[in-house]
């Protein structure tokens, strides 16, 4: 059984298979293997009865890990991208805020007039079983609320942090919480060490690769030997006391931005592994058509910004620790 899973791999796969059969979907797979054979990345592509692709999931790791990861992510993406929002369900910002929930303390909401009407989705609070309303544009990056002016800072702002799937409710909850902590910690890490803005909630240290346990060092070498460039592993200490790691594969050639991976887990070794394997996953698929299009868009954005000397870029990492 894998870390952070309540079911044996075979049972988890069976549950996933039963679900896609009920949905009348079929799955195809692609695999990438690292230079030292220590790492695999698996892509799971779901198609409907008309052979139309409806979802793609990626998984990384060793043994059964990448297959299960890809399968469950394909379902996660399927449901996320299948969200629907009713224009009839619109609520005033003031009414949304009256719910007095911590997660409503969002800068995007503070940008809006309390008299603004927003399309909302209804959710159930797991602890209290109470129904709560949350703005659709904050939970679905594909949705634009016509109640938000294009001139407002909140326009096209969205946060889908903490969206996850699992064989059980506990699995999905744990994965979603870890993802939320991971994204928050890495964002604060970049704010502090990348932008030089004061941020006291995180501290980071570079990890000496050879100090890693043998199994993790083998994974590190699998990534490094595949990319043939510098790979930096950083530990980010946050207020949650949940181990979080960040792996950066420094840019080469036409790559303007570094490839990176991150991971959070109550199990420190697993957090390291997730960080390294996620970086490898991005390395594996960076030549895919979708990735190429993304890089072209990023290149267009960044080409308008004055270039940074190479020494300055490396200083970003030297500051850490």
C-alpha positions as a Markdown table, in Angstrom:
| # | Residue | x | y | z |
|---|---|---|---|---|
| 1 | Unk | 0.0 | 0.0 | 0.0 |
| 2 | Unk | 1.3 | 3.5 | -0.9 |
| 3 | Unk | 1.9 | 6.3 | 1.6 |
| 4 | Unk | -1.2 | 8.5 | 2.1 |
| 5 | Unk | -3.5 | 5.8 | 0.7 |
| 6 | Unk | -6.0 | 3.7 | 2.7 |
| 7 | Unk | -6.5 | 1.0 | 0.1 |
| 8 | Unk | -4.1 | -1.5 | -1.5 |
| 9 | Unk | -3.0 | -0.5 | -5.0 |
| 10 | Unk | -5.0 | -3.3 | -6.6 |
| 11 | Unk | -8.3 | -2.3 | -4.8 |
| 12 | Unk | -7.7 | 1.4 | -5.7 |
| 13 | Unk | -7.2 | 0.5 | -9.4 |
| 14 | Unk | -10.4 | -1.7 | -9.3 |
| 15 | Unk | -12.5 | 1.2 | -7.9 |
| 16 | Unk | -11.1 | 3.6 | -10.5 |
| 17 | Unk | -11.8 | 1.0 | -13.3 |
| 18 | Unk | -15.4 | 0.5 | -12.1 |
| 19 | Unk | -16.0 | 4.3 | -12.1 |
| 20 | Unk | -14.7 | 4.9 | -15.7 |
| 21 | Unk | -16.8 | 1.9 | -16.9 |
| 22 | Unk | -19.9 | 3.4 | -15.3 |
| 23 | Unk | -19.0 | 6.7 | -17.1 |
| 24 | Unk | -18.6 | 4.8 | -20.4 |
| 25 | Unk | -15.0 | 5.9 | -20.7 |
| 26 | Unk | -11.9 | 4.2 | -21.9 |
| 27 | Unk | -8.2 | 4.8 | -21.0 |
| 28 | Unk | -5.0 | 4.9 | -22.9 |
| 29 | Unk | -1.5 | 5.3 | -21.3 |
| 30 | Unk | 1.9 | 6.7 | -22.2 |
| 31 | Unk | 5.1 | 6.2 | -20.2 |
| 32 | Unk | 8.4 | 7.9 | -19.8 |
| 33 | Unk | 11.4 | 6.4 | -18.0 |
| 34 | Unk | 14.4 | 8.2 | -16.5 |
| 35 | Unk | 18.0 | 7.6 | -17.7 |
| 36 | Unk | 18.8 | 5.3 | -14.7 |
| 37 | Unk | 15.4 | 3.6 | -14.8 |
| 38 | Unk | 14.6 | 4.8 | -11.3 |
| 39 | Unk | 11.7 | 7.0 | -12.3 |
| 40 | Unk | 8.6 | 6.7 | -14.4 |
| 41 | Unk | 6.0 | 9.2 | -15.6 |
| 42 | Unk | 2.7 | 7.9 | -16.8 |
| 43 | Unk | 0.0 | 9.8 | -18.7 |
| 44 | Unk | -3.6 | 8.5 | -18.5 |
| 45 | Unk | -5.9 | 9.7 | -21.3 |
| 46 | Unk | -9.6 | 9.2 | -20.9 |
| 47 | Unk | -11.9 | 9.1 | -24.0 |
| 48 | Unk | -15.6 | 8.9 | -24.4 |
| 49 | Unk | -17.6 | 6.5 | -26.6 |
| 50 | Unk | -16.9 | 8.7 | -29.6 |
| 51 | Unk | -13.2 | 8.4 | -29.1 |
| 52 | Unk | -13.0 | 12.1 | -28.0 |
| 53 | Unk | -10.5 | 12.9 | -25.4 |
| 54 | Unk | -12.2 | 14.2 | -22.2 |
| 55 | Unk | -9.4 | 14.2 | -19.6 |
| 56 | Unk | -5.7 | 13.7 | -19.1 |
| 57 | Unk | -4.0 | 12.8 | -15.8 |
| 58 | Unk | -0.3 | 12.5 | -15.0 |
| 59 | Unk | 1.4 | 10.3 | -12.4 |
| 60 | Unk | 5.0 | 10.0 | -11.3 |
| 61 | Unk | 7.1 | 7.8 | -9.1 |
| 62 | Unk | 8.1 | 4.1 | -9.1 |
| 63 | Unk | 6.3 | 0.7 | -9.4 |
| 64 | Unk | 2.5 | 1.2 | -9.3 |
| 65 | Unk | 2.7 | 4.8 | -8.1 |
| 66 | Unk | 2.7 | 6.6 | -11.5 |
| 67 | Unk | -0.1 | 4.5 | -12.9 |
| 68 | Unk | -2.5 | 5.1 | -9.9 |
| 69 | Unk | -1.5 | 8.7 | -9.7 |
| 70 | Unk | -2.3 | 9.2 | -13.4 |
| 71 | Unk | -5.6 | 7.4 | -13.2 |
| 72 | Unk | -6.9 | 9.3 | -10.2 |
| 73 | Unk | -5.7 | 12.6 | -11.6 |
| 74 | Unk | -7.5 | 11.9 | -14.8 |
| 75 | Unk | -10.8 | 11.6 | -12.8 |
| 76 | Unk | -9.9 | 14.7 | -10.8 |
| 77 | Unk | -9.5 | 16.7 | -14.0 |
| 78 | Unk | -12.6 | 15.2 | -15.6 |
| 79 | Unk | -14.8 | 16.3 | -12.7 |
| 80 | Unk | -13.1 | 19.7 | -12.3 |
| 81 | Unk | -13.5 | 20.5 | -16.0 |
| 82 | Unk | -17.1 | 19.3 | -16.0 |
| 83 | Unk | -18.3 | 21.8 | -13.4 |
| 84 | Unk | -21.4 | 23.7 | -14.2 |
| 85 | Unk | -22.6 | 26.9 | -12.6 |
| 86 | Unk | -26.2 | 28.2 | -12.6 |
| 87 | Unk | -26.7 | 31.9 | -13.5 |
| 88 | Unk | -29.9 | 31.6 | -11.4 |
| 89 | Unk | -27.9 | 31.1 | -8.3 |
| 90 | Unk | -26.5 | 34.6 | -7.7 |
| 91 | Unk | -25.9 | 36.1 | -4.2 |
| 92 | Unk | -24.7 | 39.5 | -3.0 |
| 93 | Unk | -21.1 | 39.7 | -1.9 |
| 94 | Unk | -22.4 | 41.0 | 1.5 |
| 95 | Unk | -24.5 | 37.8 | 1.9 |
| 96 | Unk | -21.5 | 35.7 | 1.0 |
| 97 | Unk | -19.4 | 37.4 | 3.6 |
| 98 | Unk | -22.1 | 37.1 | 6.3 |
| 99 | Unk | -21.3 | 33.4 | 6.4 |
| 100 | Unk | -18.2 | 34.3 | 8.4 |
| 101 | Unk | -16.0 | 31.6 | 7.1 |
| 102 | Unk | -12.2 | 31.8 | 7.3 |
| 103 | Unk | -11.8 | 30.8 | 3.6 |
| 104 | Unk | -13.9 | 33.8 | 2.5 |
| 105 | Unk | -11.0 | 36.1 | 3.6 |
| 106 | Unk | -9.9 | 36.4 | 0.0 |
| 107 | Unk | -8.3 | 39.5 | -1.5 |
| 108 | Unk | -10.5 | 39.1 | -4.6 |
| 109 | Unk | -13.7 | 39.4 | -2.6 |
| 110 | Unk | -12.3 | 42.5 | -0.9 |
| 111 | Unk | -12.0 | 44.1 | -4.3 |
| 112 | Unk | -15.7 | 43.9 | -5.0 |
| 113 | Unk | -18.6 | 46.1 | -3.8 |
| 114 | Unk | -20.8 | 44.4 | -1.2 |
| 115 | Unk | -23.7 | 45.1 | -3.6 |
| 116 | Unk | -22.1 | 43.0 | -6.4 |
| 117 | Unk | -24.1 | 39.9 | -7.3 |
| 118 | Unk | -22.0 | 36.8 | -8.0 |
| 119 | Unk | -22.7 | 33.3 | -9.3 |
| 120 | Unk | -22.1 | 30.9 | -6.4 |
| 121 | Unk | -21.8 | 27.1 | -5.9 |
| 122 | Unk | -23.2 | 25.4 | -2.9 |
| 123 | Unk | -20.9 | 23.1 | -0.8 |
| 124 | Unk | -21.3 | 21.1 | 2.4 |
| 125 | Unk | -18.9 | 21.9 | 5.3 |
| 126 | Unk | -17.6 | 18.4 | 6.2 |
| 127 | Unk | -17.3 | 19.3 | 9.9 |
| 128 | Unk | -20.6 | 21.0 | 10.5 |
| 129 | Unk | -22.6 | 19.5 | 7.6 |
| 130 | Unk | -23.9 | 23.1 | 6.9 |
| 131 | Unk | -24.4 | 24.3 | 3.3 |
| 132 | Unk | -22.1 | 27.1 | 2.4 |
| 133 | Unk | -21.9 | 29.3 | -0.7 |
| 134 | Unk | -18.7 | 30.1 | -2.5 |
| 135 | Unk | -18.2 | 32.3 | -5.6 |
| 136 | Unk | -17.9 | 30.2 | -8.7 |
| 137 | Unk | -15.1 | 32.3 | -10.2 |
| 138 | Unk | -12.9 | 31.7 | -7.2 |
| 139 | Unk | -13.1 | 27.9 | -7.5 |
| 140 | Unk | -13.2 | 27.4 | -11.2 |
| 141 | Unk | -10.4 | 28.8 | -13.3 |
| 142 | Unk | -12.4 | 28.3 | -16.4 |
| 143 | Unk | -15.4 | 30.4 | -15.3 |
| 144 | Unk | -15.7 | 34.2 | -15.7 |
| 145 | Unk | -18.4 | 35.9 | -13.7 |
| 146 | Unk | -20.1 | 38.7 | -15.7 |
| 147 | Unk | -20.7 | 40.4 | -12.3 |
| 148 | Unk | -17.0 | 41.2 | -12.1 |
| 149 | Unk | -15.8 | 44.1 | -14.2 |
| 150 | Unk | -12.9 | 43.5 | -16.6 |
| 151 | Unk | -11.3 | 46.6 | -15.0 |
| 152 | Unk | -11.4 | 45.0 | -11.6 |
| 153 | Unk | -8.3 | 43.3 | -10.1 |
| 154 | Unk | -10.5 | 40.3 | -9.3 |
| 155 | Unk | -11.4 | 39.8 | -13.0 |
| 156 | Unk | -10.2 | 36.3 | -14.1 |
| 157 | Unk | -8.7 | 35.8 | -10.7 |
| 158 | Unk | -9.3 | 32.2 | -9.5 |
| 159 | Unk | -7.9 | 29.7 | -7.0 |
| 160 | Unk | -8.4 | 26.0 | -7.4 |
| 161 | Unk | -5.9 | 25.1 | -4.7 |
| 162 | Unk | -6.8 | 22.0 | -2.8 |
| 163 | Unk | -8.7 | 20.1 | -5.5 |
| 164 | Unk | -8.0 | 16.3 | -5.2 |
| 165 | Unk | -9.4 | 12.8 | -5.6 |
| 166 | Unk | -8.9 | 9.6 | -3.8 |
| 167 | Unk | -10.2 | 6.1 | -3.2 |
| 168 | Unk | -11.7 | 7.3 | 0.1 |
| 169 | Unk | -12.9 | 10.6 | 1.5 |
| 170 | Unk | -10.0 | 10.6 | 3.9 |
| 171 | Unk | -7.5 | 10.1 | 1.0 |
| 172 | Unk | -9.0 | 13.0 | -1.0 |
| 173 | Unk | -9.1 | 15.3 | 2.0 |
| 174 | Unk | -5.5 | 14.6 | 2.9 |
| 175 | Unk | -4.3 | 15.1 | -0.7 |
| 176 | Unk | -6.3 | 18.3 | -1.0 |
| 177 | Unk | -4.9 | 19.7 | 2.3 |
| 178 | Unk | -1.4 | 18.8 | 1.3 |
| 179 | Unk | -1.8 | 20.5 | -2.0 |
| 180 | Unk | -3.1 | 23.7 | -0.3 |
| 181 | Unk | -0.2 | 23.8 | 2.1 |
| 182 | Unk | 2.3 | 23.1 | -0.8 |
| 183 | Unk | 1.0 | 25.9 | -3.0 |
| 184 | Unk | 0.8 | 28.4 | -0.1 |
| 185 | Unk | 4.4 | 27.5 | 1.1 |
| 186 | Unk | 5.9 | 27.6 | -2.4 |
| 187 | Unk | 4.2 | 30.9 | -3.1 |
| 188 | Unk | 5.6 | 32.5 | 0.1 |
| 189 | Unk | 9.0 | 31.0 | -0.7 |
| 190 | Unk | 9.0 | 32.7 | -4.1 |
| 191 | Unk | 7.8 | 36.0 | -2.6 |
| 192 | Unk | 10.6 | 35.9 | 0.0 |
| 193 | Unk | 13.6 | 34.6 | -1.9 |
| 194 | Unk | 12.6 | 35.4 | -5.5 |
| 195 | Unk | 11.1 | 38.9 | -5.1 |
| 196 | Unk | 13.0 | 39.9 | -1.9 |
| 197 | Unk | 9.7 | 40.9 | -0.1 |
| 198 | Unk | 9.6 | 40.4 | 3.6 |
| 199 | Unk | 7.9 | 37.2 | 4.5 |
| 200 | Unk | 8.5 | 35.7 | 7.9 |
| 201 | Unk | 6.2 | 32.7 | 7.6 |
| 202 | Unk | 8.7 | 30.6 | 5.7 |
| 203 | Unk | 12.4 | 29.8 | 5.8 |
| 204 | Unk | 14.3 | 27.7 | 3.2 |
| 205 | Unk | 17.5 | 25.7 | 3.1 |
| 206 | Unk | 19.3 | 24.0 | 0.2 |
| 207 | Unk | 19.6 | 20.3 | 0.7 |
| 208 | Unk | 23.0 | 18.6 | -0.1 |
| 209 | Unk | 21.9 | 15.8 | -2.4 |
| 210 | Unk | 24.4 | 13.3 | -1.1 |
| 211 | Unk | 23.0 | 13.7 | 2.4 |
| 212 | Unk | 19.7 | 12.2 | 1.2 |
| 213 | Unk | 18.8 | 8.6 | 2.1 |
| 214 | Unk | 20.0 | 6.1 | -0.6 |
| 215 | Unk | 16.6 | 5.6 | -2.2 |
| 216 | Unk | 15.9 | 9.3 | -2.5 |
| 217 | Unk | 19.4 | 10.0 | -3.8 |
| 218 | Unk | 18.8 | 7.4 | -6.5 |
| 219 | Unk | 15.6 | 9.3 | -7.5 |
| 220 | Unk | 17.6 | 12.6 | -7.5 |
| 221 | Unk | 20.2 | 11.1 | -9.8 |
| 222 | Unk | 17.5 | 9.7 | -12.0 |
| 223 | Unk | 16.3 | 13.3 | -12.5 |
| 224 | Unk | 19.7 | 14.8 | -12.8 |
| 225 | Unk | 21.1 | 12.3 | -15.2 |
| 226 | Unk | 18.0 | 12.7 | -17.4 |
| 227 | Unk | 18.2 | 16.5 | -17.6 |
| 228 | Unk | 22.0 | 16.8 | -17.6 |
| 229 | Unk | 21.9 | 20.2 | -15.9 |
| 230 | Unk | 21.9 | 21.5 | -12.3 |
| 231 | Unk | 19.1 | 20.3 | -10.1 |
| 232 | Unk | 18.5 | 22.2 | -6.8 |
| 233 | Unk | 16.5 | 20.7 | -3.9 |
| 234 | Unk | 15.2 | 23.1 | -1.2 |
| 235 | Unk | 13.4 | 22.4 | 2.0 |
| 236 | Unk | 10.8 | 25.0 | 2.9 |
| 237 | Unk | 9.9 | 25.3 | 6.6 |
| 238 | Unk | 6.4 | 26.7 | 7.1 |
| 239 | Unk | 4.1 | 27.7 | 9.9 |
| 240 | Unk | 2.1 | 24.5 | 9.5 |
| 241 | Unk | 5.1 | 22.3 | 10.4 |
| 242 | Unk | 4.3 | 20.1 | 7.4 |
| 243 | Unk | 7.4 | 19.1 | 5.4 |
| 244 | Unk | 7.5 | 20.9 | 2.0 |
| 245 | Unk | 10.2 | 20.6 | -0.7 |
| 246 | Unk | 10.9 | 22.4 | -3.9 |
| 247 | Unk | 13.0 | 21.0 | -6.8 |
| 248 | Unk | 14.3 | 23.3 | -9.5 |
| 249 | Unk | 15.8 | 22.1 | -12.8 |
| 250 | Unk | 17.7 | 25.1 | -14.1 |
| 251 | Unk | 16.9 | 26.5 | -17.5 |
| 252 | Unk | 18.8 | 25.4 | -20.6 |
| 253 | Unk | 18.9 | 26.6 | -24.1 |
| 254 | Unk | 15.5 | 28.0 | -25.2 |
| 255 | Unk | 13.9 | 27.4 | -21.8 |
| 256 | Unk | 13.3 | 30.8 | -20.3 |
| 257 | Unk | 11.8 | 29.5 | -17.0 |
| 258 | Unk | 13.2 | 26.7 | -14.8 |
| 259 | Unk | 11.2 | 23.4 | -14.6 |
| 260 | Unk | 10.3 | 22.8 | -11.0 |
| 261 | Unk | 8.4 | 20.4 | -8.8 |
| 262 | Unk | 7.1 | 20.6 | -5.2 |
| 263 | Unk | 5.7 | 18.3 | -2.6 |
| 264 | Unk | 4.1 | 18.5 | 0.9 |
| 265 | Unk | 3.4 | 15.6 | 3.1 |
| 266 | Unk | 3.2 | 14.6 | 6.8 |
| 267 | Unk | 5.8 | 12.0 | 5.8 |
| 268 | Unk | 9.1 | 13.9 | 5.1 |
| 269 | Unk | 10.6 | 11.3 | 2.8 |
| 270 | Unk | 7.4 | 11.3 | 0.8 |
| 271 | Unk | 7.5 | 15.1 | 0.4 |
| 272 | Unk | 11.0 | 14.9 | -1.0 |
| 273 | Unk | 10.0 | 12.1 | -3.4 |
| 274 | Unk | 7.0 | 14.0 | -4.6 |
| 275 | Unk | 9.0 | 17.1 | -5.2 |
| 276 | Unk | 11.7 | 15.3 | -7.2 |
| 277 | Unk | 9.2 | 13.1 | -9.2 |
| 278 | Unk | 7.0 | 16.1 | -10.0 |
| 279 | Unk | 10.0 | 17.9 | -11.5 |
| 280 | Unk | 10.8 | 14.7 | -13.5 |
| 281 | Unk | 7.2 | 14.6 | -14.7 |
| 282 | Unk | 7.4 | 18.1 | -16.1 |
| 283 | Unk | 10.7 | 17.2 | -17.8 |
| 284 | Unk | 9.1 | 14.2 | -19.4 |
| 285 | Unk | 6.2 | 16.0 | -21.0 |
| 286 | Unk | 7.8 | 19.4 | -21.7 |
| 287 | Unk | 8.1 | 18.5 | -25.4 |
| 288 | Unk | 4.4 | 17.8 | -25.7 |
| 289 | Unk | 2.2 | 20.0 | -27.9 |
| 290 | Unk | 0.3 | 21.5 | -24.9 |
| 291 | Unk | 3.5 | 22.3 | -23.1 |
| 292 | Unk | 5.0 | 23.8 | -26.2 |
| 293 | Unk | 2.0 | 26.1 | -26.6 |
| 294 | Unk | 2.3 | 27.1 | -23.0 |
| 295 | Unk | 6.0 | 27.9 | -23.3 |
| 296 | Unk | 5.3 | 30.0 | -26.4 |
| 297 | Unk | 2.8 | 32.1 | -24.4 |
| 298 | Unk | 5.2 | 32.4 | -21.5 |
| 299 | Unk | 8.0 | 33.4 | -23.9 |
| 300 | Unk | 5.8 | 36.1 | -25.4 |
| 301 | Unk | 5.1 | 37.5 | -21.9 |
| 302 | Unk | 8.6 | 37.3 | -20.6 |
| 303 | Unk | 10.2 | 38.7 | -23.8 |
| 304 | Unk | 8.8 | 42.1 | -23.0 |
| 305 | Unk | 10.6 | 42.2 | -19.7 |
| 306 | Unk | 14.3 | 43.2 | -19.5 |
| 307 | Unk | 16.5 | 40.1 | -19.3 |
| 308 | Unk | 18.3 | 39.2 | -16.1 |
| 309 | Unk | 22.0 | 38.5 | -16.1 |
| 310 | Unk | 22.7 | 34.8 | -15.6 |
| 311 | Unk | 24.6 | 35.5 | -12.4 |
| 312 | Unk | 21.5 | 37.2 | -11.0 |
| 313 | Unk | 19.3 | 34.2 | -11.8 |
| 314 | Unk | 21.7 | 31.9 | -9.9 |
| 315 | Unk | 21.7 | 34.3 | -7.0 |
| 316 | Unk | 18.1 | 33.5 | -6.5 |
| 317 | Unk | 19.1 | 30.1 | -5.4 |
| 318 | Unk | 22.3 | 31.2 | -3.6 |
| 319 | Unk | 20.1 | 33.4 | -1.3 |
| 320 | Unk | 18.3 | 30.3 | 0.0 |
| 321 | Unk | 19.8 | 29.0 | 3.2 |
